[in-house]
mmCIF file of C-alpha atoms in Angstrom:
data_model
loop_
_atom_site.group_PDB
_atom_site.id
_atom_site.type_symbol
_atom_site.label_atom_id
_atom_site.label_comp_id
_atom_site.label_asym_id
_atom_site.label_seq_id
_atom_site.Cartn_x
_atom_site.Cartn_y
_atom_site.Cartn_z
ATOM 1 C CA MET A 61 25.128 52.908 52.979
ATOM 2 C CA SER A 62 27.466 52.977 56.445
ATOM 3 C CA ALA A 63 29.428 51.165 58.868
ATOM 4 C CA ARG A 64 30.053 53.213 62.090
ATOM 5 C CA ARG A 65 32.925 51.315 64.380
ATOM 6 C CA THR A 66 35.087 53.423 67.020
ATOM 7 C CA GLY A 67 38.788 53.793 66.885
ATOM 8 C CA LEU A 68 41.430 53.935 69.182
ATOM 9 C CA PHE A 69 41.136 57.118 71.033
ATOM 10 C CA GLY A 70 36.913 57.117 71.346
ATOM 11 C CA HIS A 71 36.409 59.037 67.755
ATOM 12 C CA ARG A 72 34.166 56.777 65.702
ATOM 13 C CA ILE A 73 34.819 56.014 61.893
ATOM 14 C CA VAL A 74 32.893 54.987 59.032
ATOM 15 C CA TRP A 75 33.677 52.996 56.692
ATOM 16 C CA PHE A 76 31.093 53.184 53.717
ATOM 17 C CA ASN A 77 30.217 49.710 52.485
ATOM 18 C CA VAL A 78 31.217 49.609 49.019
ATOM 19 C CA PRO A 79 30.609 46.312 46.802
ATOM 20 C CA VAL A 80 32.094 42.953 47.656
ATOM 21 C CA VAL A 81 32.542 41.248 45.057
ATOM 22 C CA LYS A 82 33.522 36.992 44.590
ATOM 23 C CA VAL A 83 34.583 34.905 42.647
ATOM 24 C CA VAL A 84 32.607 31.307 42.489
ATOM 25 C CA SER A 85 33.900 28.049 40.468
ATOM 26 C CA LEU A 86 32.130 25.918 39.370
ATOM 27 C CA SER A 87 33.813 22.421 37.861
ATOM 28 C CA ALA A 88 33.139 18.995 36.154
ATOM 29 C CA SER A 89 35.974 16.739 35.274
ATOM 30 C CA HIS A 90 36.688 13.194 34.318
ATOM 31 C CA ARG A 91 37.104 12.390 38.679
ATOM 32 C CA ASP A 92 33.430 12.559 39.064
ATOM 33 C CA LEU A 93 31.897 11.900 35.441
ATOM 34 C CA ASP A 94 32.148 9.930 32.424
ATOM 35 C CA LEU A 95 33.637 11.002 29.462
ATOM 36 C CA ASP A 96 30.669 10.701 27.539
ATOM 37 C CA LEU A 97 29.109 13.369 29.433
ATOM 38 C CA LEU A 98 32.009 15.442 29.880
ATOM 39 C CA VAL A 99 31.429 15.496 25.740
ATOM 40 C CA GLN A 100 28.331 17.383 25.574
ATOM 41 C CA PHE A 101 29.123 19.594 28.364
ATOM 42 C CA ALA A 102 32.073 20.474 25.700
ATOM 43 C CA ARG A 103 30.143 20.998 23.145
ATOM 44 C CA ALA A 104 27.797 23.057 24.709
ATOM 45 C CA ALA A 105 30.132 24.922 26.406
ATOM 46 C CA GLY A 106 30.510 27.339 22.546
ATOM 47 C CA GLY A 107 30.155 30.931 24.274
ATOM 48 C CA LEU A 108 28.505 30.224 27.415
ATOM 49 C CA ASP A 109 30.910 32.903 28.995
ATOM 50 C CA GLN A 110 29.291 35.367 26.472
ATOM 51 C CA ALA A 111 25.673 34.162 27.438
ATOM 52 C CA VAL A 112 26.364 33.832 31.173
ATOM 53 C CA VAL A 113 26.991 37.709 31.199
ATOM 54 C CA ALA A 114 25.122 38.343 29.290
ATOM 55 C CA GLY A 115 22.294 37.670 31.677
ATOM 56 C CA ARG A 116 24.013 40.312 34.335
ATOM 57 C CA ALA A 117 24.033 37.548 36.983
ATOM 58 C CA ALA A 118 27.964 37.801 36.735
ATOM 59 C CA ARG A 119 29.487 40.601 36.486
ATOM 60 C CA ALA A 120 32.644 38.575 34.183
ATOM 61 C CA ALA A 121 32.895 34.935 33.480
ATOM 62 C CA VAL A 122 36.272 32.657 31.781
ATOM 63 C CA VAL A 123 35.294 29.298 30.686
ATOM 64 C CA LEU A 124 38.019 26.616 30.933
ATOM 65 C CA ALA A 125 36.862 23.568 28.005
ATOM 66 C CA THR A 126 39.893 20.892 28.528
ATOM 67 C CA CYS A 127 40.380 16.989 27.253
ATOM 68 C CA ASN A 128 39.178 15.895 30.950
ATOM 69 C CA ARG A 129 37.498 18.956 32.225
ATOM 70 C CA LEU A 130 34.869 21.682 31.865
ATOM 71 C CA GLU A 131 35.461 24.964 34.556
ATOM 72 C CA VAL A 132 33.264 27.887 34.672
ATOM 73 C CA TYR A 133 34.869 30.953 36.670
ATOM 74 C CA LEU A 134 32.608 33.284 37.226
ATOM 75 C CA GLU A 135 32.888 36.701 39.330
ATOM 76 C CA VAL A 136 29.507 37.871 41.268
ATOM 77 C CA MET A 137 27.965 39.707 43.649
ATOM 78 C CA PRO A 138 27.514 37.647 46.535
ATOM 79 C CA ASN A 139 23.500 38.053 46.566
ATOM 80 C CA LEU A 140 22.952 36.912 43.068
ATOM 81 C CA ALA A 141 25.116 34.467 42.455
ATOM 82 C CA ALA A 142 23.327 31.312 43.092
ATOM 83 C CA GLN A 143 21.460 33.215 39.751
ATOM 84 C CA ALA A 144 24.427 33.565 37.966
ATOM 85 C CA VAL A 145 24.953 29.618 38.950
ATOM 86 C CA GLU A 146 21.736 28.522 37.535
ATOM 87 C CA SER A 147 22.154 30.956 34.531
ATOM 88 C CA VAL A 148 25.446 28.241 34.126
ATOM 89 C CA ILE A 149 23.210 24.661 34.788
ATOM 90 C CA SER A 150 20.726 26.774 32.156
ATOM 91 C CA VAL A 151 22.472 27.351 28.876
ATOM 92 C CA LEU A 152 24.087 24.089 29.194
ATOM 93 C CA ALA A 153 21.463 22.444 29.324
ATOM 94 C CA ARG A 154 20.006 24.134 26.347
ATOM 95 C CA GLU A 155 22.922 24.094 24.303
ATOM 96 C CA GLY A 156 23.978 20.510 25.739
ATOM 97 C CA ASP A 157 20.475 19.296 25.387
ATOM 98 C CA ILE A 158 20.764 18.064 29.110
ATOM 99 C CA ASN A 159 18.006 17.390 31.902
ATOM 100 C CA ALA A 160 19.369 20.474 33.927
ATOM 101 C CA ALA A 161 18.776 19.205 36.849
ATOM 102 C CA ALA A 162 21.071 16.187 35.776
ATOM 103 C CA VAL A 163 23.930 19.537 34.634
ATOM 104 C CA ARG A 164 23.174 20.291 38.181
ATOM 105 C CA ALA A 165 23.772 17.246 39.827
ATOM 106 C CA ALA A 166 27.088 17.226 37.374
ATOM 107 C CA LEU A 167 29.276 20.250 38.750
ATOM 108 C CA VAL A 168 30.876 21.259 41.700
ATOM 109 C CA ARG A 169 30.022 24.787 43.542
ATOM 110 C CA ARG A 170 33.371 26.388 45.207
ATOM 111 C CA ASP A 171 33.081 29.488 46.411
ATOM 112 C CA GLY A 172 35.598 32.623 47.455
ATOM 113 C CA PRO A 173 38.964 30.788 48.953
ATOM 114 C CA GLN A 174 38.388 26.830 47.761
ATOM 115 C CA ALA A 175 37.401 28.639 44.009
ATOM 116 C CA VAL A 176 41.030 30.425 43.912
ATOM 117 C CA GLU A 177 42.964 27.093 45.277
ATOM 118 C CA HIS A 178 40.666 24.937 42.489
ATOM 119 C CA LEU A 179 41.825 27.183 40.430
ATOM 120 C CA PHE A 180 45.553 27.292 40.919
ATOM 121 C CA ALA A 181 45.113 23.547 41.461
ATOM 122 C CA VAL A 182 43.883 23.462 38.599
ATOM 123 C CA ALA A 183 47.033 25.426 36.218
ATOM 124 C CA SER A 184 49.467 23.511 38.311
ATOM 125 C CA GLY A 185 48.592 19.976 37.334
ATOM 126 C CA LEU A 186 47.448 18.699 40.159
ATOM 127 C CA GLU A 187 43.713 18.126 38.873
ATOM 128 C CA SER A 188 44.818 16.757 35.500
ATOM 129 C CA MET A 189 43.794 13.042 34.188
ATOM 130 C CA VAL A 190 47.874 13.369 34.131
ATOM 131 C CA VAL A 191 49.369 14.114 37.170
ATOM 132 C CA GLY A 192 51.275 17.447 36.823
ATOM 133 C CA GLU A 193 51.134 17.659 33.591
ATOM 134 C CA ARG A 194 52.281 20.966 31.699
ATOM 135 C CA GLU A 195 49.407 21.522 29.106
ATOM 136 C CA ILE A 196 47.196 22.728 31.514
ATOM 137 C CA VAL A 197 49.216 25.894 31.775
ATOM 138 C CA GLY A 198 48.812 26.745 28.606
ATOM 139 C CA GLN A 199 45.250 26.162 28.419
ATOM 140 C CA VAL A 200 44.076 28.618 31.260
ATOM 141 C CA SER A 201 46.159 31.676 29.391
ATOM 142 C CA ARG A 202 44.343 30.670 26.826
ATOM 143 C CA ALA A 203 40.832 30.520 28.205
ATOM 144 C CA LEU A 204 41.944 34.044 29.857
ATOM 145 C CA ASP A 205 42.910 35.030 26.541
ATOM 146 C CA ALA A 206 39.546 34.049 24.850
ATOM 147 C CA ALA A 207 37.604 35.174 27.799
ATOM 148 C CA ARG A 208 39.280 39.192 26.597
ATOM 149 C CA GLU A 209 38.855 38.463 23.479
ATOM 150 C CA ALA A 210 34.850 37.795 24.379
ATOM 151 C CA LYS A 211 35.108 41.166 26.519
ATOM 152 C CA THR A 212 34.418 38.789 29.676
ATOM 153 C CA THR A 213 36.346 38.690 31.880
ATOM 154 C CA GLY A 214 37.285 41.520 34.992
ATOM 155 C CA PRO A 215 39.261 42.616 37.353
ATOM 156 C CA LEU A 216 39.520 40.078 40.173
ATOM 157 C CA LEU A 217 38.951 37.006 37.556
ATOM 158 C CA GLU A 218 41.660 38.533 35.392
ATOM 159 C CA ARG A 219 44.041 38.547 38.848
ATOM 160 C CA VAL A 220 42.853 35.099 40.287
ATOM 161 C CA PHE A 221 43.791 34.224 36.646
ATOM 162 C CA GLN A 222 47.090 35.256 36.449
ATOM 163 C CA ASP A 223 48.335 34.351 39.848
ATOM 164 C CA ALA A 224 47.049 30.812 38.210
ATOM 165 C CA ILE A 225 49.952 31.094 35.966
ATOM 166 C CA ARG A 226 52.457 32.496 38.108
ATOM 167 C CA VAL A 227 51.590 29.797 41.151
ATOM 168 C CA SER A 228 51.853 27.481 38.723
ATOM 169 C CA ARG A 229 54.893 28.157 37.470
ATOM 170 C CA GLU A 230 56.463 28.163 41.081
ATOM 171 C CA VAL A 231 54.988 24.727 41.629
ATOM 172 C CA GLU A 232 57.002 23.354 38.788
ATOM 173 C CA ARG A 233 60.233 25.619 40.296
ATOM 174 C CA HIS A 234 59.906 23.847 43.473
ATOM 175 C CA THR A 235 58.506 20.473 43.255
ATOM 176 C CA SER A 236 59.472 17.068 40.870
ATOM 177 C CA LEU A 237 56.146 17.424 39.144
ATOM 178 C CA GLY A 238 57.456 18.809 36.075
ATOM 179 C CA SER A 239 60.394 16.926 35.896
ATOM 180 C CA HIS A 240 58.105 13.716 34.829
ATOM 181 C CA GLY A 241 57.610 15.529 31.805
ATOM 182 C CA GLN A 242 54.274 13.556 31.287
ATOM 183 C CA SER A 243 51.128 14.318 29.302
ATOM 184 C CA VAL A 244 47.836 12.360 28.312
ATOM 185 C CA LEU A 245 49.426 13.389 25.046
ATOM 186 C CA SER A 246 53.019 11.844 26.380
ATOM 187 C CA VAL A 247 50.867 8.364 27.983
ATOM 188 C CA GLY A 248 49.219 8.095 24.754
ATOM 189 C CA LEU A 249 52.678 8.539 23.037
ATOM 190 C CA ASP A 250 54.359 5.393 26.051
ATOM 191 C CA LEU A 251 51.255 3.483 25.280
ATOM 192 C CA ALA A 252 51.564 3.182 21.572
ATOM 193 C CA ALA A 253 55.469 2.752 21.585
ATOM 194 C CA ALA A 254 55.059 -1.112 22.659
ATOM 195 C CA HIS A 255 52.871 -1.138 19.396
ATOM 196 C CA VAL A 256 54.913 -0.111 16.307
ATOM 197 C CA GLU A 257 58.536 -0.277 15.327
ATOM 198 C CA PRO A 258 61.167 2.224 16.676
ATOM 199 C CA TRP A 259 60.377 5.213 15.847
ATOM 200 C CA ASP A 260 62.716 6.831 13.593
ATOM 201 C CA GLN A 261 60.708 4.121 11.452
ATOM 202 C CA VAL A 262 57.380 4.950 12.308
ATOM 203 C CA SER A 263 55.052 6.694 9.562
ATOM 204 C CA ALA A 264 52.694 8.896 11.725
ATOM 205 C CA LEU A 265 49.115 10.853 10.331
ATOM 206 C CA LEU A 266 48.495 14.172 12.767
ATOM 207 C CA VAL A 267 44.628 14.506 12.238
ATOM 208 C CA GLY A 268 44.564 18.551 12.888
ATOM 209 C CA SER A 269 45.887 21.998 13.343
ATOM 210 C CA GLY A 270 45.806 23.202 16.756
ATOM 211 C CA LYS A 271 48.245 23.897 19.542
ATOM 212 C CA TYR A 272 47.850 20.743 20.965
ATOM 213 C CA ALA A 273 48.760 19.237 17.398
ATOM 214 C CA GLY A 274 51.255 21.927 17.609
ATOM 215 C CA ALA A 275 52.593 19.461 21.248
ATOM 216 C CA ALA A 276 52.159 16.346 18.817
ATOM 217 C CA VAL A 277 54.303 17.014 16.973
ATOM 218 C CA ALA A 278 57.090 18.073 19.209
ATOM 219 C CA ALA A 279 56.580 14.674 21.474
ATOM 220 C CA LEU A 280 56.332 12.878 18.218
ATOM 221 C CA ARG A 281 59.887 14.232 17.070
ATOM 222 C CA ARG A 282 61.229 14.101 20.582
ATOM 223 C CA ARG A 283 60.624 10.568 20.208
ATOM 224 C CA GLY A 284 62.535 10.286 16.691
ATOM 225 C CA CYS A 285 59.781 10.656 14.643
ATOM 226 C CA THR A 286 60.135 12.417 11.212
ATOM 227 C CA ASN A 287 57.717 10.967 8.938
ATOM 228 C CA VAL A 288 55.095 12.669 10.126
ATOM 229 C CA LYS A 289 52.236 13.837 8.091
ATOM 230 C CA VAL A 290 49.115 15.960 8.714
ATOM 231 C CA TYR A 291 45.397 16.390 7.696
ATOM 232 C CA SER A 292 43.181 19.040 9.350
ATOM 233 C CA PRO A 293 39.377 19.286 9.209
ATOM 234 C CA SER A 294 39.043 22.660 9.167
ATOM 235 C CA GLY A 295 41.661 23.388 6.413
ATOM 236 C CA ARG A 296 44.406 24.220 7.877
ATOM 237 C CA ALA A 297 46.740 21.799 6.902
ATOM 238 C CA GLU A 298 48.798 23.335 4.531
ATOM 239 C CA LYS A 299 49.745 26.949 7.074
ATOM 240 C CA PHE A 300 49.889 24.332 9.960
ATOM 241 C CA ALA A 301 52.813 22.037 8.237
ATOM 242 C CA ALA A 302 54.839 24.414 6.115
ATOM 243 C CA PRO A 303 56.523 26.185 9.137
ATOM 244 C CA ARG A 304 56.959 22.861 10.703
ATOM 245 C CA GLY A 305 58.704 21.553 7.511
ATOM 246 C CA LEU A 306 55.792 18.584 7.316
ATOM 247 C CA ASP A 307 53.500 17.018 5.193
ATOM 248 C CA ALA A 308 49.653 18.372 4.776
ATOM 249 C CA VAL A 309 47.007 15.659 3.428
ATOM 250 C CA ALA A 310 44.510 17.281 1.048
ATOM 251 C CA PRO A 311 40.865 15.306 2.081
ATOM 252 C CA GLY A 312 40.511 13.006 -0.667
ATOM 253 C CA ASP A 313 44.044 11.261 -0.054
ATOM 254 C CA LEU A 314 43.591 10.636 3.419
ATOM 255 C CA VAL A 315 41.860 6.841 2.809
ATOM 256 C CA LYS A 316 45.398 6.709 0.954
ATOM 257 C CA GLN A 317 47.909 7.903 4.189
ATOM 258 C CA LEU A 318 45.502 6.529 6.456
ATOM 259 C CA ARG A 319 46.720 2.905 4.747
ATOM 260 C CA ASP A 320 50.837 3.643 4.039
ATOM 261 C CA ALA A 321 49.813 4.917 8.592
ATOM 262 C CA ASP A 322 51.402 2.971 11.094
ATOM 263 C CA ILE A 323 50.485 5.448 13.673
ATOM 264 C CA VAL A 324 47.067 8.011 14.052
ATOM 265 C CA VAL A 325 47.495 10.873 16.670
ATOM 266 C CA ALA A 326 44.186 12.299 17.079
ATOM 267 C CA CYS A 327 43.833 15.879 18.452
ATOM 268 C CA SER A 328 41.689 18.205 16.509
ATOM 269 C CA GLY A 329 38.722 17.499 18.911
ATOM 270 C CA ARG A 330 36.275 20.363 16.684
ATOM 271 C CA GLY A 331 33.049 17.546 18.125
ATOM 272 C CA ASP A 332 32.514 15.435 14.172
ATOM 273 C CA VAL A 333 34.047 12.217 13.910
ATOM 274 C CA VAL A 334 36.493 12.740 11.456
ATOM 275 C CA LEU A 335 37.159 8.992 10.767
ATOM 276 C CA ASP A 336 34.901 6.298 11.149
ATOM 277 C CA LEU A 337 34.908 2.959 10.618
ATOM 278 C CA GLU A 338 33.619 2.860 6.947
ATOM 279 C CA MET A 339 36.657 4.773 5.970
ATOM 280 C CA ALA A 340 39.117 3.035 7.994
ATOM 281 C CA SER A 341 37.612 0.058 6.773
ATOM 282 C CA MET A 342 37.873 1.215 3.596
ATOM 283 C CA ALA A 343 41.951 1.732 4.221
ATOM 284 C CA ARG A 344 42.865 -1.381 5.861
ATOM 285 C CA LYS A 345 40.720 -3.306 3.015
ATOM 286 C CA GLY A 346 42.870 -1.392 0.305
ATOM 287 C CA GLY A 347 46.839 -1.318 -0.596
ATOM 288 C CA ASP A 348 48.753 -4.342 -2.192
ATOM 289 C CA THR A 349 49.442 -6.644 0.510
ATOM 290 C CA SER A 350 47.206 -9.427 1.145
ATOM 291 C CA ALA A 351 46.873 -7.883 5.165
ATOM 292 C CA PRO A 352 47.220 -4.712 6.271
ATOM 293 C CA ARG A 353 49.450 -3.492 7.954
ATOM 294 C CA PRO A 354 49.242 -3.034 12.342
ATOM 295 C CA LEU A 355 47.829 0.584 12.818
ATOM 296 C CA VAL A 356 47.599 2.076 16.341
ATOM 297 C CA ILE A 357 45.527 5.118 16.988
ATOM 298 C CA VAL A 358 45.885 7.597 19.992
ATOM 299 C CA ASP A 359 42.751 9.589 20.321
ATOM 300 C CA VAL A 360 43.563 12.490 22.457
ATOM 301 C CA ALA A 361 40.450 14.787 21.551
ATOM 302 C CA LEU A 362 37.733 14.531 23.800
ATOM 303 C CA THR A 363 34.521 14.981 21.030
ATOM 304 C CA ARG A 364 36.251 11.786 19.663
ATOM 305 C CA ASP A 365 38.415 12.198 16.294
ATOM 306 C CA ILE A 366 37.694 8.758 15.401
ATOM 307 C CA ASP A 367 34.476 6.526 15.933
ATOM 308 C CA ARG A 368 35.957 3.737 18.426
ATOM 309 C CA ALA A 369 34.130 1.506 16.077
ATOM 310 C CA VAL A 370 37.638 2.086 14.557
ATOM 311 C CA GLY A 371 39.709 0.168 17.315
ATOM 312 C CA ASP A 372 37.476 -3.309 16.605
ATOM 313 C CA LEU A 373 39.248 -3.722 13.120
ATOM 314 C CA ALA A 374 41.976 -6.049 12.613
ATOM 315 C CA GLY A 375 44.932 -5.063 13.157
ATOM 316 C CA VAL A 376 44.190 -2.152 14.662
ATOM 317 C CA THR A 377 45.599 -0.598 18.668
ATOM 318 C CA PHE A 378 43.119 1.697 20.303
ATOM 319 C CA PHE A 379 43.917 4.185 22.902
ATOM 320 C CA ASP A 380 41.057 6.843 24.178
ATOM 321 C CA LEU A 381 41.503 9.072 27.431
ATOM 322 C CA ALA A 382 39.726 6.873 28.859
ATOM 323 C CA LYS A 383 42.374 3.790 27.928
ATOM 324 C CA ILE A 384 45.109 7.277 29.092
ATOM 325 C CA LYS A 385 43.184 8.040 32.134
ATOM 326 C CA ALA A 386 43.972 4.484 32.764
ATOM 327 C CA HIS A 387 47.200 3.747 32.513
ATOM 328 C CA ALA A 388 48.516 7.213 34.176
ATOM 329 C CA PRO A 389 51.567 7.015 35.959
ATOM 330 C CA ASP A 390 51.765 7.177 39.633
ATOM 331 C CA ILE A 391 53.936 9.818 41.017
ATOM 332 C CA GLY A 392 53.576 9.966 44.663
ATOM 333 C CA ILE A 393 52.614 11.334 47.274
ATOM 334 C CA GLU A 394 55.406 13.952 48.303
ATOM 335 C CA PRO A 395 55.848 15.938 45.347
ATOM 336 C CA ILE A 396 51.587 16.851 45.663
ATOM 337 C CA ARG A 397 52.288 17.707 49.414
ATOM 338 C CA ARG A 398 54.781 20.071 48.306
ATOM 339 C CA ALA A 399 52.806 21.762 45.730
ATOM 340 C CA ARG A 400 50.081 22.445 48.311
ATOM 341 C CA GLN A 401 52.042 24.012 49.859
ATOM 342 C CA VAL A 402 53.047 26.583 46.869
ATOM 343 C CA ILE A 403 49.224 26.427 46.622
ATOM 344 C CA SER A 404 48.188 27.118 49.708
ATOM 345 C CA ALA A 405 50.979 30.156 50.132
ATOM 346 C CA GLY A 406 49.640 31.291 46.763
ATOM 347 C CA VAL A 407 46.045 31.658 48.102
ATOM 348 C CA GLU A 408 47.543 33.339 50.945
ATOM 349 C CA ARG A 409 49.159 36.407 48.593
ATOM 350 C CA TRP A 410 46.085 36.253 46.300
ATOM 351 C CA PHE A 411 43.782 36.933 49.637
ATOM 352 C CA GLU A 412 46.602 39.891 50.691
ATOM 353 C CA TRP A 413 45.805 41.117 47.815
ATOM 354 C CA ARG A 414 42.232 41.026 47.985
ATOM 355 C CA GLU A 415 42.524 42.894 50.813
ATOM 356 C CA ARG A 416 44.765 45.395 50.033
ATOM 357 C CA ARG A 417 41.932 46.701 47.014
ATOM 358 C CA ALA A 418 39.522 45.966 49.127
ATOM 359 C CA ALA A 419 41.034 48.769 51.327
ATOM 360 C CA HIS A 420 41.324 51.047 48.940
ATOM 361 C CA HIS A 421 38.190 51.637 47.798
ATOM 362 C CA ARG A 422 37.020 51.947 51.040
ATOM 363 C CA VAL A 423 39.208 55.175 51.290
ATOM 364 C CA ALA A 424 38.315 55.574 47.688
ATOM 365 C CA SER A 425 34.560 55.361 48.834
ATOM 366 C CA ARG A 426 34.762 57.396 52.133
ATOM 367 C CA VAL A 427 37.268 60.741 50.232
ATOM 368 C CA GLN A 428 34.183 60.924 48.125
ATOM 369 C CA ALA A 429 31.219 60.712 50.306
ATOM 370 C CA GLY A 430 33.374 63.170 51.696
ATOM 371 C CA ASP A 431 33.271 65.474 48.893
ATOM 372 C CA THR A 432 30.391 64.890 48.142
ATOM 373 C CA ARG A 433 29.197 66.338 51.973
ATOM 374 C CA LEU A 434 31.122 69.624 50.601
ATOM 375 C CA THR A 435 29.754 70.457 47.720
ATOM 376 C CA GLY A 436 26.401 69.911 49.857
ATOM 377 C CA VAL A 437 27.451 72.682 52.106
ATOM 378 C CA SER A 438 28.625 74.936 49.883
ATOM 379 C CA ASN A 439 25.263 75.178 47.572
ATOM 380 C CA GLY A 440 23.544 75.274 51.184
ATOM 381 C CA THR A 441 21.576 72.227 51.155
ATOM 382 C CA ARG A 442 21.715 69.297 54.224
ATOM 383 C CA ASP A 443 21.499 66.114 52.052
ATOM 384 C CA PRO A 444 24.382 65.577 49.544
ATOM 385 C CA ARG A 445 21.229 63.925 46.861
ATOM 386 C CA GLU A 446 19.790 67.372 47.695
ATOM 387 C CA ALA A 447 23.476 69.130 46.072
ATOM 388 C CA ALA A 448 23.631 66.327 43.596
ATOM 389 C CA ALA A 449 19.523 66.888 42.178
#
């Protein structure tokens, strides 16, 4: 197929149409949904990118799942966008055992410029539970890495995610958002500070051994807490603890270490409860003292590591994502306004690149079509398709 228009000097220019691919995003976040539904989405998101790409409606897919959002970015042909979206809904409904209508109602769809701008805002921390937090950009980067490993990324999503990471750094550099140094974890620890001894006297038990656990260790140490023990539900405690100079906790010692802890920071997010009411009750009743020591729990895993009922035990103060969200600091309007300006400029640059790329493909298509015509003439055929045959 080709489109014809008249040039400046009256001659006809033939632009051969090339496939126009666009970005579509589907989002579910703490802003719109109950955290319990987000938990269901998070549990259903494993392998979502591969399942959607296998259905062939989407050329590529990247899934970003954090403690307060699920984002699905698709690279699709416009005529297949609706089918790709339905594929995402179908997988989430099936794997999460959720009614498809409820999934459809929960997801916010954005196309083209809106999808790109949204990703840039997400990567810059503007859509986070704690606005301006910097952990999200690492999560965006890891989502892209995961898609590469799963072989579900494509040229358009590669570029838009790389640009999102670049724009997030520009936002940090040109606004005061990064100077606040806040995150979901830091707010949780700030809330805990009112209920524990000075940090250099605190005994901490860390549940988890992933990237977020590393951030938790750093946050505790910045506050002066150096007595940190780590328990890993996945069995990676020794590997995680050794290079950081921490003590690893064996499964059989968990109750004892819980009894001796002043604070528990839970961030494994494996989807199963690590510390249930029975285990916590055993720890609270044991020991030589008549009354157990006060215990503060900060659970920042979306798929909770700790049973909420543990917070009802005497002497236990419990901070989960819902409580942290309620205490998220207000950073003011001006830093956000400036960040939006930086993001808008980034979106404009992205679409300039997109137009250059499309123009390059149009020229390449035209050259290829010309070569095919010449081949047809040299073979004495009238139609390039006859020459190809």
